[in-house]
Coordinates of C-alpha atoms in Angstrom, one line a residue:
M137 CA 107.0 103.9 119.8
D138 CA 103.2 105.5 118.7
L139 CA 103.0 104.3 115.2
I140 CA 102.3 107.8 114.0
Q141 CA 105.3 109.5 115.3
V142 CA 107.4 106.5 114.1
Y143 CA 106.3 107.8 110.4
A144 CA 106.4 111.1 111.2
D145 CA 110.7 110.6 112.4
K146 CA 111.0 108.2 109.5
C147 CA 109.3 108.4 106.6
S148 CA 110.2 110.5 103.8
L149 CA 107.5 110.0 102.1
C150 CA 109.7 109.1 99.0
G151 CA 107.0 107.0 97.2
L152 CA 108.7 103.6 96.9
C153 CA 106.0 102.3 98.7
V154 CA 102.8 103.3 96.2
D155 CA 105.8 102.5 93.2
V156 CA 104.7 99.0 93.6
C157 CA 101.3 99.1 95.2
P158 CA 98.9 97.1 93.2
S159 CA 96.4 99.2 94.9
Y160 CA 96.9 103.0 95.5
D161 CA 98.9 105.1 93.2
S162 CA 99.5 108.9 95.5
V163 CA 102.2 108.9 98.5
D164 CA 99.6 111.2 99.8
I165 CA 97.7 108.5 101.4
I166 CA 100.4 108.0 104.2
P167 CA 99.7 111.5 105.9
S168 CA 95.9 111.4 105.0
L169 CA 95.8 107.9 107.2
C170 CA 98.0 109.4 109.9
D171 CA 95.6 112.1 110.3
Y172 CA 92.7 109.6 110.3
I173 CA 94.5 107.4 112.9
Q174 CA 95.5 110.4 115.0
S175 CA 92.1 112.0 115.6
G176 CA 91.0 111.6 119.4
G177 CA 88.2 109.3 120.4
K178 CA 85.7 107.7 118.3
S179 CA 84.4 110.3 116.7
E180 CA 85.1 110.4 112.5
E181 CA 84.6 114.4 112.4
G182 CA 87.2 116.0 110.8
S183 CA 89.1 113.3 109.9
A184 CA 87.2 111.5 107.2
L185 CA 89.0 108.8 105.6
E186 CA 90.0 110.1 101.8
Y187 CA 90.8 106.6 100.6
D188 CA 89.0 103.5 100.5
I189 CA 91.5 101.1 102.4
R190 CA 89.3 98.1 102.1
L191 CA 91.7 98.3 98.2
C192 CA 94.4 96.8 100.3
Y193 CA 95.5 93.3 100.0
T194 CA 98.2 93.6 103.1
C195 CA 100.4 92.1 100.8
N196 CA 103.7 93.8 102.4
V197 CA 105.1 94.5 98.9
C198 CA 105.2 98.3 100.0
T199 CA 106.9 97.0 103.4
V200 CA 109.6 95.4 101.8
A201 CA 110.2 98.3 99.5
C202 CA 110.2 100.6 102.2
P203 CA 114.0 101.3 103.3
E204 CA 112.5 102.2 107.0
D205 CA 110.3 99.3 106.6
L206 CA 107.1 101.2 107.0
G207 CA 105.3 100.8 103.8
I208 CA 101.2 101.8 103.5
R209 CA 100.0 98.4 105.2
K210 CA 100.8 98.8 108.8
L211 CA 98.6 102.3 108.5
I212 CA 95.7 100.8 106.8
S213 CA 95.6 98.0 109.3
A214 CA 95.3 100.5 112.3
S215 CA 93.1 102.5 110.6
R216 CA 90.5 99.4 109.8
E217 CA 91.0 98.7 113.1
K218 CA 89.5 102.4 114.1
R219 CA 87.1 101.9 111.3
T220 CA 85.9 98.9 113.6
G221 CA 86.0 100.5 117.0
I222 CA 83.2 103.4 115.9
H223 CA 81.3 101.7 113.4
G224 CA 81.6 97.7 114.4
A225 CA 82.2 94.8 112.4
T226 CA 81.3 95.1 108.7
E227 CA 79.7 92.1 107.0
E228 CA 82.8 91.1 105.4
Q229 CA 84.7 90.9 108.6
G230 CA 82.3 88.7 109.9
L231 CA 83.0 86.1 107.0
V232 CA 85.6 84.0 109.1
D233 CA 84.2 85.0 112.7
P234 CA 83.3 81.6 114.4
F235 CA 80.7 83.7 116.4
S236 CA 79.2 84.9 113.4
D237 CA 76.5 83.7 111.7
S238 CA 77.5 84.8 108.4
N239 CA 80.7 82.5 108.7
L240 CA 81.7 81.5 104.8
Y241 CA 83.3 78.2 106.4
K242 CA 79.7 77.3 107.7
K243 CA 77.7 78.3 105.1
I244 CA 79.7 75.9 103.1
G245 CA 79.7 73.4 105.7
E246 CA 75.5 73.7 105.5
W247 CA 75.8 71.8 101.9
E248 CA 78.9 69.5 102.4
E249 CA 80.3 68.0 105.1
P250 CA 83.6 69.1 106.6
V251 CA 86.8 67.3 106.7
E252 CA 86.6 64.6 110.0
F253 CA 90.4 63.9 110.1
K254 CA 92.0 60.6 111.1
N255 CA 93.3 61.5 114.9
E256 CA 91.3 64.1 116.4
G257 CA 91.4 64.3 119.4
K258 CA 94.6 61.8 120.1
K259 CA 97.6 63.1 122.1
S260 CA 100.8 63.5 120.5
E261 CA 104.2 65.4 120.3
V262 CA 103.4 66.7 116.7
I263 CA 99.7 68.2 115.8
Y264 CA 98.1 69.7 112.8
F265 CA 96.1 72.7 113.0
P266 CA 94.3 72.5 109.2
G267 CA 92.5 75.9 110.1
C268 CA 88.8 77.0 108.6
A269 CA 89.8 76.7 105.3
A270 CA 91.7 73.4 105.0
S271 CA 88.1 72.0 106.7
C272 CA 85.8 73.7 105.0
M273 CA 86.6 74.8 101.6
N274 CA 90.2 73.9 100.5
K275 CA 89.9 70.0 101.2
V276 CA 92.8 68.9 99.0
V277 CA 95.2 70.9 101.6
G278 CA 94.5 69.3 104.8
K279 CA 93.6 65.6 103.2
S280 CA 97.0 66.2 101.3
T281 CA 98.8 67.3 104.6
V282 CA 98.0 64.2 106.3
K283 CA 98.8 62.1 103.7
V284 CA 102.3 63.6 103.9
L285 CA 102.8 62.9 107.7
E286 CA 101.5 59.3 106.9
A287 CA 104.1 58.8 104.3
A288 CA 106.8 60.3 106.5
G289 CA 105.9 58.0 109.5
V290 CA 104.9 61.2 111.8
D291 CA 103.0 60.4 115.3
Y292 CA 100.5 62.8 115.2
S293 CA 97.0 64.3 116.0
V294 CA 94.7 67.1 114.3
M295 CA 92.5 69.7 115.6
S296 CA 89.5 70.0 114.3
G297 CA 89.1 72.8 111.8
T298 CA 85.4 73.3 112.9
D299 CA 85.9 73.4 116.5
Y300 CA 89.0 75.5 116.6
C301 CA 89.7 78.4 114.8
C302 CA 92.6 80.8 115.0
G303 CA 90.9 84.5 114.9
S304 CA 93.7 85.9 112.8
V305 CA 92.0 86.4 109.3
S306 CA 89.3 88.7 111.0
A307 CA 92.2 90.6 113.3
G308 CA 93.6 91.2 109.8
A309 CA 90.4 93.0 108.5
G310 CA 90.0 95.0 111.6
N311 CA 87.7 92.4 113.8
T312 CA 90.6 91.4 116.5
V313 CA 87.4 89.9 118.9
P314 CA 87.9 86.1 117.8
L315 CA 91.5 85.9 118.0
E316 CA 91.0 87.6 121.8
K317 CA 88.3 84.8 122.7
L318 CA 90.1 81.8 121.2
G319 CA 93.6 82.5 121.7
Q320 CA 94.0 81.3 125.0
R321 CA 91.9 78.0 124.6
N322 CA 94.0 77.2 121.5
I323 CA 97.2 76.9 123.6
D324 CA 95.7 75.2 126.4
E325 CA 94.2 72.5 124.2
I326 CA 97.7 72.0 122.3
N327 CA 99.2 72.2 125.9
A328 CA 96.9 69.5 126.9
R329 CA 98.1 66.9 124.6
G330 CA 101.4 67.1 125.2
S331 CA 102.2 68.4 121.8
K332 CA 105.8 69.8 121.4
I333 CA 105.6 70.7 117.7
L334 CA 102.2 72.5 115.9
I335 CA 102.0 72.2 111.8
T336 CA 99.5 74.9 110.3
T337 CA 98.8 74.9 106.9
C338 CA 97.1 78.7 106.4
P339 CA 99.8 81.6 107.0
G340 CA 97.0 83.0 108.5
C341 CA 97.0 80.3 111.4
Y342 CA 100.5 80.5 111.6
R343 CA 100.8 83.9 111.7
A344 CA 98.2 83.6 114.6
F345 CA 100.4 81.4 116.7
K346 CA 103.8 82.8 115.4
L347 CA 103.5 86.2 116.1
L348 CA 100.1 87.7 117.3
Y349 CA 99.4 84.8 120.2
P350 CA 103.2 85.2 122.1
Q351 CA 102.4 88.7 122.2
R352 CA 98.9 88.5 124.1
F353 CA 99.0 85.2 125.6
E354 CA 101.4 83.2 127.6
N355 CA 102.6 79.2 128.0
L356 CA 103.2 78.8 124.4
N357 CA 104.9 75.6 125.3
F358 CA 105.7 74.7 122.2
E359 CA 107.5 75.1 118.4
V360 CA 105.1 76.4 115.9
L361 CA 105.7 75.6 112.0
Q362 CA 104.5 76.2 108.7
T363 CA 104.1 72.7 106.6
S364 CA 106.9 74.2 104.6
E365 CA 109.3 74.6 107.6
Y366 CA 108.0 70.8 108.5
F367 CA 108.2 69.5 105.4
A368 CA 111.5 70.8 105.0
R369 CA 113.1 69.3 108.6
L370 CA 111.4 66.0 107.6
L371 CA 113.7 66.1 104.8
T372 CA 116.6 66.7 106.6
E373 CA 115.8 63.8 108.9
G374 CA 115.4 61.5 105.9
K375 CA 112.0 60.8 106.3
L376 CA 110.5 62.2 103.5
N377 CA 111.1 59.8 100.7
F378 CA 110.0 60.8 96.9
K379 CA 108.8 57.7 95.1
R380 CA 107.7 59.4 92.0
D381 CA 109.9 61.0 89.0
M382 CA 107.5 64.4 88.6
S383 CA 108.9 64.5 85.2
E384 CA 106.3 61.9 83.9
F385 CA 104.0 64.7 84.2
V386 CA 105.8 67.3 81.3
G387 CA 105.0 64.3 78.9
A388 CA 108.7 65.5 76.9
D389 CA 111.9 65.1 77.5
G390 CA 113.1 67.4 80.6
K391 CA 112.2 68.6 84.0
L392 CA 108.7 69.7 85.2
K393 CA 109.4 73.4 85.4
I394 CA 107.7 74.6 88.6
F395 CA 106.5 78.1 89.6
Y396 CA 106.2 78.9 93.4
Q397 CA 103.8 81.1 94.2
D398 CA 105.2 83.3 97.3
P399 CA 102.0 83.7 99.5
C400 CA 102.4 87.3 100.8
H401 CA 101.0 86.8 104.4
L402 CA 103.9 84.3 105.0
T403 CA 107.1 85.4 103.3
R404 CA 106.8 89.0 102.8
A405 CA 105.2 88.9 106.4
L406 CA 106.6 86.3 107.9
G407 CA 109.8 85.5 105.9
I408 CA 109.3 82.2 104.7
Y409 CA 110.9 82.1 101.5
E410 CA 113.3 78.9 101.2
D411 CA 111.7 76.1 103.0
P412 CA 109.1 75.2 100.2
R413 CA 112.1 75.8 97.5
T414 CA 114.0 73.3 99.4
V415 CA 111.2 70.8 99.4
L416 CA 109.9 71.2 95.7
S417 CA 113.6 71.1 94.4
A418 CA 114.3 67.9 96.1
V419 CA 111.8 66.0 94.1
P420 CA 112.9 64.5 91.6
G421 CA 112.3 65.4 87.8
T422 CA 111.4 69.3 89.0
E423 CA 112.9 72.5 88.0
L424 CA 112.1 76.1 89.7
A425 CA 111.4 78.4 87.6
N426 CA 111.7 81.0 90.4
P427 CA 114.3 79.7 92.3
T428 CA 114.3 83.7 94.3
P429 CA 111.5 85.2 95.5
E430 CA 112.5 88.3 93.3
G431 CA 109.3 89.4 91.4
S432 CA 107.1 87.7 93.4
I433 CA 103.4 89.3 93.1
C434 CA 100.0 89.0 95.1
C435 CA 97.6 86.7 93.8
G436 CA 94.9 88.9 95.1
F437 CA 93.3 87.2 97.5
G438 CA 93.8 88.8 100.9
G439 CA 93.1 91.6 103.1
G440 CA 89.6 91.6 101.8
V441 CA 90.0 92.6 98.4
R442 CA 88.6 89.2 97.6
T443 CA 85.0 90.3 99.0
S444 CA 85.0 93.9 98.2
F445 CA 86.0 94.0 94.9
P446 CA 86.1 90.6 93.1
K447 CA 86.5 91.4 89.6
K448 CA 90.1 93.1 91.1
S449 CA 91.2 90.6 92.9
V450 CA 90.5 87.8 90.6
D451 CA 91.9 89.7 87.4
Q452 CA 95.0 90.1 90.0
A453 CA 95.1 86.4 90.5
G454 CA 95.1 85.9 86.3
D455 CA 97.9 87.8 86.5
V456 CA 100.0 85.3 88.7
H457 CA 99.0 82.7 85.4
E458 CA 100.9 85.0 82.7
Y459 CA 103.7 85.6 85.5
A460 CA 104.3 82.1 85.6
K461 CA 104.1 81.2 81.6
S462 CA 106.2 84.2 81.0
L463 CA 109.0 82.1 82.9
G464 CA 108.2 79.4 81.4
S465 CA 106.3 77.4 84.1
D466 CA 104.3 74.1 83.9
V467 CA 102.5 74.3 86.7
I468 CA 101.9 76.5 89.7
I469 CA 102.5 75.5 93.6
T470 CA 101.0 77.3 96.3
N471 CA 101.7 77.3 99.9
C472 CA 97.8 78.6 101.0
G473 CA 94.3 77.8 100.3
G474 CA 93.3 81.1 99.6
C475 CA 96.2 81.8 96.6
M476 CA 94.8 78.1 95.5
K477 CA 91.4 79.0 95.5
N478 CA 92.0 82.6 93.8
I479 CA 94.7 81.6 91.1
I480 CA 92.8 78.5 90.2
E481 CA 89.8 80.6 89.8
G482 CA 91.8 83.6 88.0
G483 CA 92.8 81.2 85.2
Y484 CA 89.3 80.2 85.2
M485 CA 88.1 83.5 83.9
A486 CA 90.9 84.2 82.2
E487 CA 90.4 81.6 79.9
K488 CA 86.1 82.1 79.6
E489 CA 86.4 85.5 79.0
S490 CA 89.2 84.9 76.4
G491 CA 86.4 82.6 74.6
G492 CA 89.6 80.0 75.4
S493 CA 92.2 81.8 73.5
V494 CA 94.1 81.8 76.8
K495 CA 95.2 79.0 78.5
C496 CA 96.3 78.7 82.1
L497 CA 98.4 76.5 84.1
P498 CA 97.5 74.1 86.5
V499 CA 97.6 74.8 90.1
Y500 CA 98.8 72.2 93.0
D501 CA 98.7 73.0 96.7
L502 CA 102.5 72.6 98.3
A503 CA 101.4 69.6 100.4
E504 CA 99.0 68.0 97.4
F505 CA 102.2 68.1 95.4
I506 CA 104.5 66.6 97.8
S507 CA 102.1 64.0 98.3
I508 CA 101.8 62.8 94.8
A509 CA 106.2 63.3 94.6
C510 CA 105.6 60.5 97.9
G511 CA 103.9 58.3 95.6
N512 CA 100.3 58.7 97.0
E513 CA 97.2 58.8 94.4
P514 CA 96.2 62.4 93.8
T515 CA 93.6 63.7 96.7
E516 CA 90.4 64.1 95.0
R517 CA 89.1 67.7 94.4
D518 CA 87.0 69.5 92.5
D519 CA 88.3 73.2 91.0
M520 CA 84.7 74.1 89.8
K521 CA 82.7 72.9 93.0
L522 CA 85.1 74.6 95.2
I523 CA 84.6 78.5 93.5
Y524 CA 81.6 78.0 93.0
L525 CA 80.5 77.2 96.3
S526 CA 83.1 79.8 98.0
N527 CA 80.8 82.1 95.8
K528 CA 77.5 81.1 96.1
A529 CA 78.8 81.4 100.0
L530 CA 79.4 84.6 99.6
V531 CA 76.3 85.7 98.1
D532 CA 74.4 84.2 100.9
C533 CA 76.6 85.8 103.4
L534 CA 76.7 89.0 101.7
T535 CA 74.2 91.4 100.8
R536 CA 76.9 93.4 98.9
Y537 CA 78.4 91.0 96.7
D538 CA 77.5 91.2 93.2
Y539 CA 79.6 88.8 91.5
E540 CA 78.2 85.2 90.5
P541 CA 79.9 84.1 87.3
F542 CA 79.6 80.6 87.4
D543 CA 75.9 80.6 86.3
E544 CA 76.5 77.9 83.6
L545 CA 77.4 75.6 86.9
T546 CA 74.8 75.7 88.2
A547 CA 72.9 73.0 87.2
V548 CA 75.6 70.8 88.8
Y549 CA 76.9 72.6 91.9
D550 CA 73.9 74.1 93.3
P551 CA 73.6 73.5 97.2
D552 CA 70.2 72.5 97.3
F553 CA 70.5 70.2 94.3
I554 CA 73.5 69.0 96.4
S555 CA 71.5 68.4 99.4
D556 CA 68.9 66.7 97.5
S557 CA 71.3 63.9 96.1
K558 CA 73.2 63.1 99.5

């Protein structure tokens, strides 16, 4: 059924969606977007956008709140695709387009070598798709995932994160060209390696293989699992053995209290809530501060808001720290590279803006935390370099990006300095 007809038949404009939305506060946005989407042809005459569709995090909080499973996000996505068809892709939509010269990850890769994973190109039944972020930006995620696979004795191979992109993030921003060009190529490569299980790290990559590719392409002759799902399976099979009691990091009697950050695009969009909690609950010396996803909030990174409205996005990430602290948490565990980077940055900025009076929590990736629990040494990481280089890359890639709060780190992390010191 046509999307607009679905809203005409089912949406009562009750307002439950805007009650929970972090960006919009008027239910009038729904008929406004419907009018825009159904205006004919490629002309915006008489159908100008009344609301800024760049403000949507695509977090799906509205969809969960809607008794008809509608919300605002579906209309936002359709509006973004239409606007792209009329005006072409924006700078922001090119940030994760592998065919764009203004690709964020390519830019970071010019300053620092992407991860070259062990077993790239190997044939195996289990194949790991790290994606762009875990290869070029959140390197701790990709490296730690491989450590967990090795600790569990898994025979695996890796698809290079610089050679293979899923195209999902661009599609979410309204630019579907990379998805259409790359999807079948990715599928063919996995099939050529004889793989039966594909593991993804990024929720965007997971969404591409699990949901978008089956709608567009054929021959997905393999099972698609997010790392948390695969870790849960390894745990059930007795292959994931924890060798460290994590209560040692508390420094006092009691258990390490974990706040698990539910990534919007993995949970509300794809329904993965329990597997990461199952794995974390099995780690010795830990306790979940939020054993259910009730009350979970968006980190502020998604939907392009981080690039169009960086201050709004980072402030939202700071709210995650406050919420986690209100539950008595010791650490925040994420399951998404975007969430991880934004929450780290949100904490840093909250402490900086408060003059040090606000203290934020340590942030770990799920695979990183599980790797440590398996007895591995912590994967090397530099949070300040991560947030400095990502912001510097955005400044270089976007003419309109005006958020560069890390001037004090330039002498340490400036790309020219890094290049000269290699």
